[in-house]
Amino acid sequence: MKILSVNAGSSSLKFQAFEMPEEKVLISGVFERIGLDSSFYTIKLNGEKIQKEVDLPNHKEAFEILVEELISNKIVESLEEIKGIGHRIVQGGSYFDKTEVVTEDVIAKIDELSALAPLHNPAAIVGIRAAQAVVPNAVQTVVFDTAFHQTMPEENYLYALPYEWCKDYKIRRYGAHGTSHKYVALRVDEILGKTNTKLITCHIGNGASISAVKDEKCVNTSMGLTPNAGLIMGSRCGDIDATIVPYMIEKTGLSPREMDTVLNKKSGLLGISGVSSDSRDIEDGIKAGNERCILAQKMYVRRIIDYIVKYYFELGGADAIVFTAGVGENSIATRKAVVEGLKLLGVELDEEANNSRGKETLITTKNSKIPVYVIPTNEEVMIARDTYLLTK
Ligand code: ADP
């Protein structure tokens, strides 16, 4: 069965087509600069990458081209062969704890939650509408980044703010990257050969979060109401004293919106180093002896260790720790620094194994009390799996 996995942003649309249940990727691609000038799309097929410049006034146009590409590349003979289309949704609030088939009511709820994900939820709705218009017979599903975290107990998702704020304004921890945390947790359980496990999953990309997972269910996660909580990220500050915000608004006269930009786009690795939000640039800076890059990396690593240790105690131990996403899969130096910071827990790095990028690897020694794995994430296949199950 042919299933499409779709991730629509405000000006982009990423997709992968799968043959399910084999989970074989048939074609993938991304449309960029939708609604802007110089728009283009890239397609990956049989290991080859093709880029085409084309007018993309809106997401519907992108979807039409997507379908034409599927047909001209003989992925499908007709539209009817695309049985299911799964859409990635960033914010599902407390409404959604699993993947759902799209209905008007589901769309209305996603729309209502736009206040909590102003860049992402409206774009996803545009993507759903485009898919419905172009492939009307396919089952459309929505896969939520927040769904996996809905199993957190109240004491972990509430903030110590006026209790009514949660009910009246929906202020609580929702987390993010849930599809990725779930994917790597399930994969590690497959490797360990059991499901009753305690796992600490570290999704360390440009955005970064850590989750505590027990028996394949999330019990805690580091992101909060929005992605700007927990870890230090590329350009997000993560956990800070909340009173800094009103204090600095008074001192600088920044508007709430401008403050939001500082906290999300000008902080983190970028804010401390003054160099870049990209950990590759930070690593280059460290090699060149840049003091602020050295400091930024120390703070970044410290915070990751803090969360791992916190969740280790919360779970009452750990059967495995997992690294995934851009930094987790590729930064040898960051992984090494984190694992060395966990020595007291009996974690022992295998330097040679750690010297690899982007592939599934056990990076600790046989003697290590907790195995640490690198597992490349695959949110697209999770979307395809859920969509296949709901379509079948
Ligand atoms: P996003 O949150 O945007 O999905 P990714 O998971 O794709 O982010 O991670 C992107 C980040 O991964 C980059 O900003 C960079 O910091 C990091 N990264 C990618 N490759 C490497 C590498 N070889 N060494 C260190 N960091 C890397």
mmCIF file of N, CA and C in Angstrom, residues 71-187:
data_model
loop_
_atom_site.group_PDB
_atom_site.id
_atom_site.type_symbol
_atom_site.label_atom_id
_atom_site.label_comp_id
_atom_site.label_asym_id
_atom_site.label_seq_id
_atom_site.Cartn_x
_atom_site.Cartn_y
_atom_site.Cartn_z
ATOM 1 N N ILE A 71 3.535 10.213 -10.382
ATOM 2 C CA ILE A 71 3.051 9.511 -11.575
ATOM 3 C C ILE A 71 4.146 9.426 -12.638
ATOM 4 N N SER A 72 4.824 10.549 -12.900
ATOM 5 C CA SER A 72 5.826 10.520 -13.979
ATOM 6 C C SER A 72 7.013 9.631 -13.617
ATOM 7 N N ASN A 73 7.279 9.471 -12.318
ATOM 8 C CA ASN A 73 8.369 8.580 -11.916
ATOM 9 C C ASN A 73 7.890 7.143 -11.685
ATOM 10 N N LYS A 74 6.629 6.910 -12.064
ATOM 11 C CA LYS A 74 6.029 5.566 -11.974
ATOM 12 C C LYS A 74 5.995 4.995 -10.552
ATOM 13 N N ILE A 75 5.916 5.889 -9.557
ATOM 14 C CA ILE A 75 5.726 5.432 -8.168
ATOM 15 C C ILE A 75 4.289 4.926 -8.036
ATOM 16 N N VAL A 76 3.372 5.644 -8.680
ATOM 17 C CA VAL A 76 1.986 5.178 -8.770
ATOM 18 C C VAL A 76 1.525 5.374 -10.218
ATOM 19 N N GLU A 77 0.511 4.576 -10.603
ATOM 20 C CA GLU A 77 -0.024 4.763 -11.956
ATOM 21 C C GLU A 77 -1.133 5.798 -11.957
ATOM 22 N N SER A 78 -1.887 5.843 -10.846
ATOM 23 C CA SER A 78 -2.952 6.848 -10.732
ATOM 24 C C SER A 78 -3.066 7.298 -9.286
ATOM 25 N N LEU A 79 -3.784 8.388 -9.082
ATOM 26 C CA LEU A 79 -3.956 8.952 -7.744
ATOM 27 C C LEU A 79 -4.584 7.973 -6.764
ATOM 28 N N GLU A 80 -5.471 7.120 -7.300
ATOM 29 C CA GLU A 80 -6.207 6.183 -6.436
ATOM 30 C C GLU A 80 -5.275 5.251 -5.672
ATOM 31 N N GLU A 81 -4.058 5.098 -6.188
ATOM 32 C CA GLU A 81 -3.120 4.200 -5.505
ATOM 33 C C GLU A 81 -2.584 4.777 -4.189
ATOM 34 N N ILE A 82 -2.677 6.108 -4.034
ATOM 35 C CA ILE A 82 -2.235 6.704 -2.767
ATOM 36 C C ILE A 82 -3.378 6.556 -1.773
ATOM 37 N N LYS A 83 -3.218 5.593 -0.872
ATOM 38 C CA LYS A 83 -4.335 5.240 0.010
ATOM 39 C C LYS A 83 -4.391 6.100 1.261
ATOM 40 N N GLY A 84 -3.232 6.524 1.733
ATOM 41 C CA GLY A 84 -3.231 7.293 2.977
ATOM 42 C C GLY A 84 -2.196 8.403 2.944
ATOM 43 N N ILE A 85 -2.531 9.524 3.580
ATOM 44 C CA ILE A 85 -1.590 10.643 3.683
ATOM 45 C C ILE A 85 -1.535 11.062 5.154
ATOM 46 N N GLY A 86 -0.351 10.968 5.731
ATOM 47 C CA GLY A 86 -0.180 11.333 7.146
ATOM 48 C C GLY A 86 0.495 12.681 7.266
ATOM 49 N N HIS A 87 -0.084 13.560 8.078
ATOM 50 C CA HIS A 87 0.449 14.919 8.233
ATOM 51 C C HIS A 87 1.075 15.085 9.611
ATOM 52 N N ARG A 88 2.257 15.667 9.660
ATOM 53 C CA ARG A 88 2.888 15.957 10.941
ATOM 54 C C ARG A 88 2.284 17.241 11.527
ATOM 55 N N ILE A 89 1.852 17.159 12.784
ATOM 56 C CA ILE A 89 1.298 18.335 13.468
ATOM 57 C C ILE A 89 2.121 18.596 14.724
ATOM 58 N N VAL A 90 2.579 19.829 14.891
ATOM 59 C CA VAL A 90 3.452 20.155 16.016
ATOM 60 C C VAL A 90 2.696 20.151 17.345
ATOM 61 N N GLN A 91 1.523 20.777 17.375
ATOM 62 C CA GLN A 91 0.853 20.949 18.671
ATOM 63 C C GLN A 91 -0.533 20.300 18.681
ATOM 64 N N GLY A 92 -0.699 19.306 19.510
ATOM 65 C CA GLY A 92 -1.999 18.651 19.645
ATOM 66 C C GLY A 92 -2.654 18.934 20.990
ATOM 67 N N GLY A 93 -2.000 19.763 21.798
ATOM 68 C CA GLY A 93 -2.551 20.136 23.100
ATOM 69 C C GLY A 93 -2.933 18.919 23.925
ATOM 70 N N SER A 94 -3.976 19.071 24.742
ATOM 71 C CA SER A 94 -4.460 17.933 25.543
ATOM 72 C C SER A 94 -5.522 17.158 24.779
ATOM 73 N N TYR A 95 -5.832 17.597 23.571
ATOM 74 C CA TYR A 95 -6.888 16.940 22.794
ATOM 75 C C TYR A 95 -6.464 15.586 22.229
ATOM 76 N N PHE A 96 -5.189 15.503 21.853
ATOM 77 C CA PHE A 96 -4.800 14.327 21.064
ATOM 78 C C PHE A 96 -3.664 13.544 21.735
ATOM 79 N N ASP A 97 -3.931 12.279 22.035
ATOM 80 C CA ASP A 97 -2.874 11.445 22.594
ATOM 81 C C ASP A 97 -2.468 10.348 21.616
ATOM 82 N N LYS A 98 -3.007 10.422 20.401
ATOM 83 C CA LYS A 98 -2.602 9.462 19.367
ATOM 84 C C LYS A 98 -2.952 10.022 17.984
ATOM 85 N N THR A 99 -2.498 9.303 16.979
ATOM 86 C CA THR A 99 -2.775 9.713 15.600
ATOM 87 C C THR A 99 -4.273 9.576 15.312
ATOM 88 N N GLU A 100 -4.816 10.533 14.583
ATOM 89 C CA GLU A 100 -6.256 10.524 14.289
ATOM 90 C C GLU A 100 -6.489 10.661 12.787
ATOM 91 N N VAL A 101 -7.636 10.169 12.348
ATOM 92 C CA VAL A 101 -8.076 10.423 10.980
ATOM 93 C C VAL A 101 -8.635 11.852 10.943
ATOM 94 N N VAL A 102 -8.330 12.579 9.872
ATOM 95 C CA VAL A 102 -8.760 13.977 9.769
ATOM 96 C C VAL A 102 -10.270 14.074 9.590
ATOM 97 N N THR A 103 -10.882 14.909 10.425
ATOM 98 C CA THR A 103 -12.293 15.291 10.240
ATOM 99 C C THR A 103 -12.324 16.811 10.391
ATOM 100 N N GLU A 104 -13.456 17.413 10.115
ATOM 101 C CA GLU A 104 -13.561 18.869 10.287
ATOM 102 C C GLU A 104 -13.362 19.243 11.753
ATOM 103 N N ASP A 105 -13.849 18.396 12.661
ATOM 104 C CA ASP A 105 -13.685 18.661 14.093
ATOM 105 C C ASP A 105 -12.192 18.619 14.480
ATOM 106 N N VAL A 106 -11.478 17.656 13.935
ATOM 107 C CA VAL A 106 -10.034 17.546 14.212
ATOM 108 C C VAL A 106 -9.321 18.799 13.709
ATOM 109 N N ILE A 107 -9.668 19.244 12.512
ATOM 110 C CA ILE A 107 -9.037 20.442 11.954
ATOM 111 C C ILE A 107 -9.350 21.663 12.827
ATOM 112 N N ALA A 108 -10.596 21.761 13.296
ATOM 113 C CA ALA A 108 -10.974 22.905 14.141
ATOM 114 C C ALA A 108 -10.131 22.922 15.424
ATOM 115 N N LYS A 109 -9.882 21.749 15.986
ATOM 116 C CA LYS A 109 -9.069 21.679 17.220
ATOM 117 C C LYS A 109 -7.620 22.072 16.945
ATOM 118 N N ILE A 110 -7.075 21.601 15.811
ATOM 119 C CA ILE A 110 -5.695 21.965 15.454
ATOM 120 C C ILE A 110 -5.602 23.479 15.268
ATOM 121 N N ASP A 111 -6.648 24.029 14.653
ATOM 122 C CA ASP A 111 -6.693 25.472 14.444
ATOM 123 C C ASP A 111 -6.754 26.217 15.776
ATOM 124 N N GLU A 112 -7.576 25.719 16.669
ATOM 125 C CA GLU A 112 -7.712 26.346 17.986
ATOM 126 C C GLU A 112 -6.363 26.360 18.727
ATOM 127 N N LEU A 113 -5.560 25.336 18.486
ATOM 128 C CA LEU A 113 -4.272 25.220 19.178
ATOM 129 C C LEU A 113 -3.163 26.053 18.509
ATOM 130 N N SER A 114 -3.517 26.765 17.444
ATOM 131 C CA SER A 114 -2.517 27.565 16.721
ATOM 132 C C SER A 114 -1.834 28.590 17.619
ATOM 133 N N ALA A 115 -2.557 29.069 18.640
ATOM 134 C CA ALA A 115 -1.962 30.059 19.547
ATOM 135 C C ALA A 115 -0.700 29.490 20.199
ATOM 136 N N LEU A 116 -0.670 28.164 20.384
ATOM 137 C CA LEU A 116 0.485 27.534 21.035
ATOM 138 C C LEU A 116 1.576 27.150 20.030
ATOM 139 N N ALA A 117 1.261 27.151 18.748
ATOM 140 C CA ALA A 117 2.260 26.830 17.714
ATOM 141 C C ALA A 117 1.958 27.683 16.485
ATOM 142 N N PRO A 118 2.153 29.002 16.621
ATOM 143 C CA PRO A 118 1.673 29.936 15.585
ATOM 144 C C PRO A 118 2.330 29.748 14.219
ATOM 145 N N LEU A 119 3.550 29.224 14.184
ATOM 146 C CA LEU A 119 4.189 29.036 12.883
ATOM 147 C C LEU A 119 3.779 27.709 12.259
ATOM 148 N N HIS A 120 3.522 26.714 13.110
ATOM 149 C CA HIS A 120 3.386 25.357 12.589
ATOM 150 C C HIS A 120 1.958 24.883 12.340
ATOM 151 N N ASN A 121 1.066 25.053 13.330
ATOM 152 C CA ASN A 121 -0.274 24.486 13.148
ATOM 153 C C ASN A 121 -1.022 25.065 11.945
ATOM 154 N N PRO A 122 -1.015 26.394 11.741
ATOM 155 C CA PRO A 122 -1.722 26.922 10.561
ATOM 156 C C PRO A 122 -1.134 26.374 9.252
ATOM 157 N N ALA A 123 0.183 26.227 9.205
ATOM 158 C CA ALA A 123 0.812 25.697 7.988
ATOM 159 C C ALA A 123 0.378 24.260 7.744
ATOM 160 N N ALA A 124 0.254 23.499 8.814
ATOM 161 C CA ALA A 124 -0.153 22.097 8.658
ATOM 162 C C ALA A 124 -1.573 22.011 8.116
ATOM 163 N N ILE A 125 -2.435 22.918 8.575
ATOM 164 C CA ILE A 125 -3.820 22.909 8.068
ATOM 165 C C ILE A 125 -3.829 23.225 6.570
ATOM 166 N N VAL A 126 -3.000 24.161 6.171
ATOM 167 C CA VAL A 126 -2.891 24.474 4.737
ATOM 168 C C VAL A 126 -2.460 23.214 3.977
ATOM 169 N N GLY A 127 -1.522 22.475 4.553
ATOM 170 C CA GLY A 127 -1.051 21.223 3.933
ATOM 171 C C GLY A 127 -2.161 20.190 3.833
ATOM 172 N N ILE A 128 -2.958 20.070 4.885
ATOM 173 C CA ILE A 128 -4.069 19.097 4.873
ATOM 174 C C ILE A 128 -5.086 19.471 3.789
ATOM 175 N N ARG A 129 -5.429 20.755 3.743
ATOM 176 C CA ARG A 129 -6.405 21.213 2.744
ATOM 177 C C ARG A 129 -5.891 20.969 1.315
ATOM 178 N N ALA A 130 -4.599 21.192 1.122
ATOM 179 C CA ALA A 130 -4.018 20.963 -0.211
ATOM 180 C C ALA A 130 -4.105 19.483 -0.569
ATOM 181 N N ALA A 131 -3.785 18.624 0.392
ATOM 182 C CA ALA A 131 -3.821 17.177 0.140
ATOM 183 C C ALA A 131 -5.252 16.713 -0.125
ATOM 184 N N GLN A 132 -6.192 17.254 0.647
ATOM 185 C CA GLN A 132 -7.608 16.871 0.438
ATOM 186 C C GLN A 132 -8.088 17.272 -0.947
ATOM 187 N N ALA A 133 -7.629 18.461 -1.395
ATOM 188 C CA ALA A 133 -8.080 18.956 -2.696
ATOM 189 C C ALA A 133 -7.487 18.125 -3.840
ATOM 190 N N VAL A 134 -6.230 17.716 -3.682
ATOM 191 C CA VAL A 134 -5.546 17.048 -4.793
ATOM 192 C C VAL A 134 -5.758 15.535 -4.767
ATOM 193 N N VAL A 135 -5.798 14.944 -3.576
ATOM 194 C CA VAL A 135 -5.988 13.489 -3.477
ATOM 195 C C VAL A 135 -7.210 13.205 -2.590
ATOM 196 N N PRO A 136 -8.416 13.509 -3.081
ATOM 197 C CA PRO A 136 -9.612 13.471 -2.229
ATOM 198 C C PRO A 136 -9.961 12.085 -1.694
ATOM 199 N N ASN A 137 -9.532 11.035 -2.375
ATOM 200 C CA ASN A 137 -9.947 9.697 -1.929
ATOM 201 C C ASN A 137 -9.036 9.081 -0.874
ATOM 202 N N ALA A 138 -7.900 9.707 -0.622
ATOM 203 C CA ALA A 138 -6.973 9.126 0.363
ATOM 204 C C ALA A 138 -7.473 9.401 1.778
ATOM 205 N N VAL A 139 -7.156 8.467 2.691
ATOM 206 C CA VAL A 139 -7.428 8.705 4.117
ATOM 207 C C VAL A 139 -6.362 9.680 4.612
ATOM 208 N N GLN A 140 -6.792 10.775 5.204
ATOM 209 C CA GLN A 140 -5.832 11.760 5.731
ATOM 210 C C GLN A 140 -5.728 11.556 7.237
ATOM 211 N N THR A 141 -4.503 11.513 7.740
ATOM 212 C CA THR A 141 -4.342 11.391 9.192
ATOM 213 C C THR A 141 -3.451 12.514 9.717
ATOM 214 N N VAL A 142 -3.528 12.735 11.029
ATOM 215 C CA VAL A 142 -2.671 13.736 11.666
ATOM 216 C C VAL A 142 -1.877 13.068 12.782
ATOM 217 N N VAL A 143 -0.561 13.272 12.747
ATOM 218 C CA VAL A 143 0.353 12.652 13.711
ATOM 219 C C VAL A 143 0.975 13.791 14.521
ATOM 220 N N PHE A 144 0.764 13.759 15.819
ATOM 221 C CA PHE A 144 1.115 14.904 16.665
ATOM 222 C C PHE A 144 2.464 14.731 17.367
ATOM 223 N N ASP A 145 3.286 15.791 17.322
ATOM 224 C CA ASP A 145 4.565 15.796 18.042
ATOM 225 C C ASP A 145 4.373 15.692 19.549
ATOM 226 N N THR A 146 3.182 16.117 20.008
ATOM 227 C CA THR A 146 2.923 16.165 21.450
ATOM 228 C C THR A 146 2.262 14.888 21.975
ATOM 229 N N ALA A 147 1.725 14.047 21.061
ATOM 230 C CA ALA A 147 0.877 12.922 21.504
ATOM 231 C C ALA A 147 1.612 11.978 22.457
ATOM 232 N N PHE A 148 2.868 11.662 22.131
ATOM 233 C CA PHE A 148 3.630 10.703 22.943
ATOM 234 C C PHE A 148 3.765 11.177 24.390
ATOM 235 N N HIS A 149 3.744 12.489 24.592
ATOM 236 C CA HIS A 149 3.976 13.030 25.944
ATOM 237 C C HIS A 149 2.702 13.132 26.769
ATOM 238 N N GLN A 150 1.572 12.759 26.177
ATOM 239 C CA GLN A 150 0.303 12.901 26.895
ATOM 240 C C GLN A 150 0.169 11.932 28.074
ATOM 241 N N THR A 151 1.078 10.969 28.166
ATOM 242 C CA THR A 151 1.020 10.019 29.289
ATOM 243 C C THR A 151 1.742 10.544 30.530
ATOM 244 N N MET A 152 2.316 11.740 30.460
ATOM 245 C CA MET A 152 2.999 12.298 31.635
ATOM 246 C C MET A 152 2.003 12.475 32.775
ATOM 247 N N PRO A 153 2.413 12.182 33.999
ATOM 248 C CA PRO A 153 1.503 12.427 35.121
ATOM 249 C C PRO A 153 1.367 13.931 35.394
ATOM 250 N N GLU A 154 0.262 14.281 36.032
ATOM 251 C CA GLU A 154 -0.051 15.688 36.283
ATOM 252 C C GLU A 154 1.099 16.430 36.984
ATOM 253 N N GLU A 155 1.742 15.752 37.935
ATOM 254 C CA GLU A 155 2.803 16.456 38.684
ATOM 255 C C GLU A 155 3.985 16.801 37.769
ATOM 256 N N ASN A 156 4.087 16.121 36.624
ATOM 257 C CA ASN A 156 5.174 16.447 35.697
ATOM 258 C C ASN A 156 4.763 17.456 34.628
ATOM 259 N N TYR A 157 3.481 17.509 34.304
ATOM 260 C CA TYR A 157 3.122 18.467 33.242
ATOM 261 C C TYR A 157 2.620 19.806 33.764
ATOM 262 N N LEU A 158 2.289 19.880 35.052
ATOM 263 C CA LEU A 158 1.823 21.166 35.591
ATOM 264 C C LEU A 158 2.987 22.075 35.937
ATOM 265 N N TYR A 159 2.791 23.368 35.782
ATOM 266 C CA TYR A 159 3.738 24.345 36.309
ATOM 267 C C TYR A 159 3.208 24.816 37.667
ATOM 268 N N ALA A 160 4.117 25.243 38.532
ATOM 269 C CA ALA A 160 3.684 25.728 39.848
ATOM 270 C C ALA A 160 3.221 27.177 39.737
ATOM 271 N N LEU A 161 2.211 27.355 38.933
ATOM 272 C CA LEU A 161 1.593 28.666 38.696
ATOM 273 C C LEU A 161 0.166 28.572 39.232
ATOM 274 N N PRO A 162 -0.600 29.650 39.218
ATOM 275 C CA PRO A 162 -1.993 29.517 39.664
ATOM 276 C C PRO A 162 -2.661 28.345 38.943
ATOM 277 N N TYR A 163 -3.224 27.453 39.731
ATOM 278 C CA TYR A 163 -3.748 26.187 39.218
ATOM 279 C C TYR A 163 -4.726 26.384 38.052
ATOM 280 N N GLU A 164 -5.514 27.454 38.124
ATOM 281 C CA GLU A 164 -6.549 27.693 37.107
ATOM 282 C C GLU A 164 -5.942 28.007 35.735
ATOM 283 N N TRP A 165 -4.686 28.477 35.698
ATOM 284 C CA TRP A 165 -4.084 28.817 34.410
ATOM 285 C C TRP A 165 -4.057 27.622 33.472
ATOM 286 N N CYS A 166 -3.888 26.456 34.027
ATOM 287 C CA CYS A 166 -3.847 25.254 33.179
ATOM 288 C C CYS A 166 -5.208 25.054 32.521
ATOM 289 N N LYS A 167 -6.270 25.169 33.307
ATOM 290 C CA LYS A 167 -7.618 24.945 32.786
ATOM 291 C C LYS A 167 -8.052 26.113 31.883
ATOM 292 N N ASP A 168 -7.841 27.328 32.350
ATOM 293 C CA ASP A 168 -8.379 28.486 31.634
ATOM 294 C C ASP A 168 -7.542 28.884 30.416
ATOM 295 N N TYR A 169 -6.235 28.695 30.506
ATOM 296 C CA TYR A 169 -5.364 29.153 29.407
ATOM 297 C C TYR A 169 -4.543 28.023 28.775
ATOM 298 N N LYS A 170 -4.764 26.790 29.240
ATOM 299 C CA LYS A 170 -4.043 25.635 28.702
ATOM 300 C C LYS A 170 -2.525 25.702 28.960
ATOM 301 N N ILE A 171 -2.150 26.398 30.052
ATOM 302 C CA ILE A 171 -0.725 26.518 30.364
ATOM 303 C C ILE A 171 -0.255 25.252 31.072
ATOM 304 N N ARG A 172 0.536 24.458 30.404
ATOM 305 C CA ARG A 172 1.086 23.225 30.967
ATOM 306 C C ARG A 172 2.214 22.740 30.045
ATOM 307 N N ARG A 173 2.900 21.708 30.481
ATOM 308 C CA ARG A 173 3.946 21.132 29.643
ATOM 309 C C ARG A 173 3.305 20.195 28.609
ATOM 310 N N TYR A 174 3.612 20.414 27.339
ATOM 311 C CA TYR A 174 3.143 19.501 26.285
ATOM 312 C C TYR A 174 4.290 18.700 25.678
ATOM 313 N N GLY A 175 5.501 19.303 25.706
ATOM 314 C CA GLY A 175 6.641 18.626 25.094
ATOM 315 C C GLY A 175 6.601 18.724 23.579
ATOM 316 N N ALA A 176 7.632 18.189 22.945
ATOM 317 C CA ALA A 176 7.700 18.176 21.475
ATOM 318 C C ALA A 176 8.621 17.026 21.049
ATOM 319 N N HIS A 177 8.820 16.872 19.747
ATOM 320 C CA HIS A 177 9.660 15.785 19.214
ATOM 321 C C HIS A 177 9.148 14.395 19.622
ATOM 322 N N GLY A 178 7.850 14.333 20.016
ATOM 323 C CA GLY A 178 7.337 13.069 20.559
ATOM 324 C C GLY A 178 7.473 11.903 19.593
ATOM 325 N N THR A 179 7.250 12.163 18.317
ATOM 326 C CA THR A 179 7.320 11.087 17.322
ATOM 327 C C THR A 179 8.739 10.527 17.257
ATOM 328 N N SER A 180 9.721 11.413 17.400
ATOM 329 C CA SER A 180 11.117 10.981 17.370
ATOM 330 C C SER A 180 11.473 10.209 18.644
ATOM 331 N N HIS A 181 11.064 10.730 19.803
ATOM 332 C CA HIS A 181 11.349 10.019 21.060
ATOM 333 C C HIS A 181 10.745 8.615 21.021
ATOM 334 N N LYS A 182 9.517 8.540 20.496
ATOM 335 C CA LYS A 182 8.846 7.242 20.444
ATOM 336 C C LYS A 182 9.586 6.294 19.488
ATOM 337 N N TYR A 183 9.977 6.818 18.335
ATOM 338 C CA TYR A 183 10.663 5.976 17.348
ATOM 339 C C TYR A 183 11.935 5.364 17.947
ATOM 340 N N VAL A 184 12.778 6.209 18.564
ATOM 341 C CA VAL A 184 14.051 5.663 19.067
ATOM 342 C C VAL A 184 13.814 4.761 20.283
ATOM 343 N N ALA A 185 12.782 5.072 21.083
ATOM 344 C CA ALA A 185 12.488 4.216 22.242
ATOM 345 C C ALA A 185 12.073 2.819 21.762
ATOM 346 N N LEU A 186 11.200 2.769 20.767
ATOM 347 C CA LEU A 186 10.755 1.469 20.251
ATOM 348 C C LEU A 186 11.922 0.707 19.628
ATOM 349 N N ARG A 187 12.786 1.459 18.937
ATOM 350 C CA ARG A 187 13.935 0.808 18.285
ATOM 351 C C ARG A 187 14.905 0.233 19.325
#
